[in-house]
Tab-separated table of C-alpha atoms in Angstrom:
chain	number	residue	atom	x	y	z
A	1	UNK	CA	0.000	0.000	0.000
A	2	UNK	CA	1.407	3.328	-1.056
A	3	UNK	CA	1.929	6.069	1.510
A	4	UNK	CA	-0.272	9.175	1.091
A	5	UNK	CA	1.331	12.041	-0.760
A	6	UNK	CA	2.618	14.836	1.374
A	7	UNK	CA	1.035	17.504	-0.842
A	8	UNK	CA	-2.508	16.226	-0.072
A	9	UNK	CA	-3.940	17.673	3.119
A	10	UNK	CA	-7.032	16.431	4.917
A	11	UNK	CA	-8.922	19.300	6.505
A	12	UNK	CA	-11.474	18.638	9.202
A	13	UNK	CA	-13.963	21.518	8.892
A	14	UNK	CA	-15.348	20.918	12.394
A	15	UNK	CA	-12.005	21.812	13.947
A	16	UNK	CA	-11.631	25.108	12.091
A	17	UNK	CA	-12.703	28.415	13.518
A	18	UNK	CA	-15.039	30.727	11.560
A	19	UNK	CA	-12.248	32.874	10.130
A	20	UNK	CA	-10.297	29.835	8.876
A	21	UNK	CA	-13.384	28.348	7.125
A	22	UNK	CA	-13.434	31.315	4.744
A	23	UNK	CA	-9.857	30.486	3.751
A	24	UNK	CA	-10.945	27.156	2.248
A	25	UNK	CA	-11.650	27.744	-1.452
A	26	UNK	CA	-14.717	25.487	-1.682
A	27	UNK	CA	-16.600	23.978	1.207
A	28	UNK	CA	-20.216	23.269	1.967
A	29	UNK	CA	-20.233	25.767	4.810
A	30	UNK	CA	-18.788	28.464	2.581
A	31	UNK	CA	-21.336	27.747	-0.129
A	32	UNK	CA	-24.245	27.790	2.340
A	33	UNK	CA	-23.061	31.102	3.786
A	34	UNK	CA	-22.820	32.626	0.320
A	35	UNK	CA	-26.215	31.339	-0.822
A	36	UNK	CA	-28.251	31.771	2.360
A	37	UNK	CA	-26.396	34.453	4.170
A	38	UNK	CA	-24.808	34.321	7.601
A	39	UNK	CA	-27.999	35.100	9.591
A	40	UNK	CA	-30.314	32.539	7.898
A	41	UNK	CA	-31.308	29.169	9.378
A	42	UNK	CA	-29.510	26.357	7.621
A	43	UNK	CA	-31.956	23.710	8.781
A	44	UNK	CA	-35.716	23.571	8.770
A	45	UNK	CA	-37.928	22.253	11.541
A	46	UNK	CA	-40.796	21.564	9.091
A	47	UNK	CA	-41.683	18.003	8.176
A	48	UNK	CA	-40.606	17.332	4.631
A	49	UNK	CA	-42.792	15.280	2.308
A	50	UNK	CA	-41.810	13.951	-1.088
A	51	UNK	CA	-44.022	13.257	-4.067
A	52	UNK	CA	-47.558	14.523	-4.406
A	53	UNK	CA	-48.427	16.775	-1.472
A	54	UNK	CA	-51.267	15.540	0.707
A	55	UNK	CA	-52.701	16.667	4.018
A	56	UNK	CA	-51.734	14.805	7.155
A	57	UNK	CA	-54.274	12.317	8.478
A	58	UNK	CA	-56.402	13.324	11.415
A	59	UNK	CA	-56.796	11.123	14.502
A	60	UNK	CA	-60.250	9.939	13.466
A	61	UNK	CA	-58.942	8.951	10.009
A	62	UNK	CA	-56.141	6.963	11.604
A	63	UNK	CA	-58.649	5.298	13.935
A	64	UNK	CA	-60.916	4.262	11.051
A	65	UNK	CA	-57.916	3.029	9.081
A	66	UNK	CA	-56.799	0.977	12.088
A	67	UNK	CA	-60.253	-0.575	12.448
A	68	UNK	CA	-60.361	-1.524	8.760
A	69	UNK	CA	-56.914	-3.139	8.995
A	70	UNK	CA	-57.690	-5.111	12.171
A	71	UNK	CA	-58.006	-8.891	12.135
A	72	UNK	CA	-61.428	-8.699	13.781
A	73	UNK	CA	-62.855	-6.504	11.019
A	74	UNK	CA	-61.387	-8.696	8.277
A	75	UNK	CA	-62.800	-11.828	9.926
A	76	UNK	CA	-66.288	-10.349	10.368
A	77	UNK	CA	-66.385	-9.024	6.788
A	78	UNK	CA	-65.280	-12.410	5.424
A	79	UNK	CA	-67.939	-14.118	7.524
A	80	UNK	CA	-70.694	-11.823	6.231
A	81	UNK	CA	-69.564	-12.072	2.602
A	82	UNK	CA	-69.205	-15.852	2.940
A	83	UNK	CA	-72.736	-16.039	4.309
A	84	UNK	CA	-74.061	-14.076	1.315
A	85	UNK	CA	-72.119	-16.145	-1.215
A	86	UNK	CA	-73.183	-19.374	0.460
A	87	UNK	CA	-76.836	-18.302	0.407
A	88	UNK	CA	-76.606	-17.584	-3.326
A	89	UNK	CA	-74.924	-20.944	-3.990
A	90	UNK	CA	-77.543	-22.683	-1.840
A	91	UNK	CA	-80.345	-21.055	-3.820
A	92	UNK	CA	-78.752	-22.175	-7.059
A	93	UNK	CA	-78.186	-25.714	-5.730
A	94	UNK	CA	-81.782	-25.959	-4.561
A	95	UNK	CA	-83.086	-24.783	-7.915
A	96	UNK	CA	-81.241	-27.484	-9.887
A	97	UNK	CA	-82.032	-30.356	-7.511
A	98	UNK	CA	-83.847	-33.201	-9.231
A	99	UNK	CA	-87.511	-33.534	-8.344
A	100	UNK	CA	-89.115	-36.931	-7.722
A	101	UNK	CA	-91.850	-37.349	-10.377
A	102	UNK	CA	-94.143	-39.123	-7.879
A	103	UNK	CA	-94.023	-36.135	-5.486
A	104	UNK	CA	-94.296	-33.516	-8.248
A	105	UNK	CA	-98.102	-33.484	-8.198
A	106	UNK	CA	-98.185	-33.189	-4.382
A	107	UNK	CA	-95.568	-30.416	-4.085
A	108	UNK	CA	-96.696	-26.974	-3.020
A	109	UNK	CA	-94.886	-23.692	-3.449
A	110	UNK	CA	-94.535	-23.346	0.312
A	111	UNK	CA	-92.702	-26.674	0.553
A	112	UNK	CA	-90.377	-25.768	-2.322
A	113	UNK	CA	-89.557	-22.378	-0.760
A	114	UNK	CA	-88.981	-23.995	2.630
A	115	UNK	CA	-86.577	-26.513	1.074
A	116	UNK	CA	-84.748	-23.725	-0.779
A	117	UNK	CA	-84.453	-21.744	2.457
A	118	UNK	CA	-82.995	-24.729	4.317
A	119	UNK	CA	-80.431	-25.419	1.610
A	120	UNK	CA	-79.510	-21.745	1.317
A	121	UNK	CA	-79.024	-21.429	5.065
A	122	UNK	CA	-76.973	-24.649	5.176
A	123	UNK	CA	-74.587	-23.423	2.469
A	124	UNK	CA	-74.514	-19.877	3.870
A	125	UNK	CA	-73.556	-21.124	7.322
A	126	UNK	CA	-70.751	-23.321	5.973
A	127	UNK	CA	-69.318	-20.588	3.728
A	128	UNK	CA	-69.480	-18.080	6.570
A	129	UNK	CA	-67.473	-20.388	8.840
A	130	UNK	CA	-64.915	-21.120	6.131
A	131	UNK	CA	-64.552	-17.438	5.202
A	132	UNK	CA	-64.200	-16.290	8.803
A	133	UNK	CA	-61.745	-19.053	9.674
A	134	UNK	CA	-59.561	-18.455	6.608
A	135	UNK	CA	-59.483	-14.652	6.941
A	136	UNK	CA	-58.841	-14.776	10.688
A	137	UNK	CA	-56.026	-17.309	10.417
A	138	UNK	CA	-54.421	-15.500	7.471
A	139	UNK	CA	-54.508	-12.177	9.312
A	140	UNK	CA	-53.044	-13.731	12.464
A	141	UNK	CA	-50.300	-15.477	10.474
A	142	UNK	CA	-49.476	-12.227	8.686
A	143	UNK	CA	-49.388	-10.325	11.977
A	144	UNK	CA	-47.218	-12.963	13.652
A	145	UNK	CA	-44.763	-13.264	10.749
A	146	UNK	CA	-44.705	-9.529	10.089
A	147	UNK	CA	-44.679	-10.151	6.333
A	148	UNK	CA	-47.333	-10.045	3.661
A	149	UNK	CA	-46.171	-12.579	1.102
A	150	UNK	CA	-47.235	-15.774	-0.677
A	151	UNK	CA	-46.696	-18.016	2.369
A	152	UNK	CA	-49.615	-16.621	4.412
A	153	UNK	CA	-52.406	-17.947	2.170
A	154	UNK	CA	-51.218	-21.583	2.036
A	155	UNK	CA	-50.660	-21.623	5.811
A	156	UNK	CA	-54.155	-20.252	6.419
A	157	UNK	CA	-55.595	-22.660	3.849
A	158	UNK	CA	-53.886	-25.614	5.496
A	159	UNK	CA	-55.159	-24.676	8.953
A	160	UNK	CA	-58.695	-24.066	7.661
A	161	UNK	CA	-58.876	-27.202	5.510
A	162	UNK	CA	-57.269	-29.312	8.210
A	163	UNK	CA	-59.695	-28.083	10.884
A	164	UNK	CA	-62.690	-28.756	8.665
A	165	UNK	CA	-61.383	-32.153	7.559
A	166	UNK	CA	-60.485	-33.275	11.093
A	167	UNK	CA	-64.193	-33.620	11.901
A	168	UNK	CA	-64.193	-36.683	9.624
A	169	UNK	CA	-60.846	-38.087	10.796
A	170	UNK	CA	-57.094	-37.713	10.487
A	171	UNK	CA	-56.745	-38.699	6.833
A	172	UNK	CA	-59.475	-36.285	5.632
A	173	UNK	CA	-57.827	-33.612	7.791
A	174	UNK	CA	-54.501	-34.108	6.007
A	175	UNK	CA	-56.154	-34.072	2.581
A	176	UNK	CA	-58.195	-31.009	3.557
A	177	UNK	CA	-55.025	-29.242	4.659
A	178	UNK	CA	-53.199	-30.057	1.420
A	179	UNK	CA	-56.203	-29.251	-0.780
A	180	UNK	CA	-57.028	-25.913	0.823
A	181	UNK	CA	-53.341	-24.913	0.877
A	182	UNK	CA	-52.902	-25.723	-2.829
A	183	UNK	CA	-56.124	-23.929	-3.759
A	184	UNK	CA	-55.213	-20.880	-1.668
A	185	UNK	CA	-51.758	-20.713	-3.196
A	186	UNK	CA	-53.162	-21.045	-6.739
A	187	UNK	CA	-55.732	-18.272	-6.166
A	188	UNK	CA	-53.120	-16.046	-4.520
A	189	UNK	CA	-50.711	-16.617	-7.433
A	190	UNK	CA	-53.432	-15.857	-9.984
A	191	UNK	CA	-54.555	-12.664	-8.232
A	192	UNK	CA	-51.017	-11.323	-7.760
A	193	UNK	CA	-49.751	-12.224	-11.245
A	194	UNK	CA	-52.447	-10.230	-13.069
């Protein structure tokens, strides 16, 4: 390693007094004094924002934003939307059910509507539970990991599918876990790739 040349001098500006700073041909302090003047503030106490200017959020806006981002809100919304989707699927399933030709003459509109209501409620209840469980677990996993990436959906899908499948036994629980995880990952990939 070569020794530093003797003609090069390193000047520490912090150690110089005010009259010696002016002797340096070009320095940041000299430039600031020439541009701003000696009696001007060189720093600003204002908060600096970059990009498009926007007003700062009020406390009530931050509170509403916090509520919308909470796991409880996401779980409840998923439960309600799952209930609505399940009711619609139940109505469709009840409308395409085969009708026994022997009972066709005896069927009344009230009985048909009652059967449609039962099937709609059955599907709505199941979709609400699945939606709430998946959204709640995904939000908790995301909060625990501190990352929002592709791993959260398969983990939540595995927990949800496994919990639903465990009611029928261990093997259906494992298949439910794998199936829900694969489906969740495929949907997540599709939604984030487009």
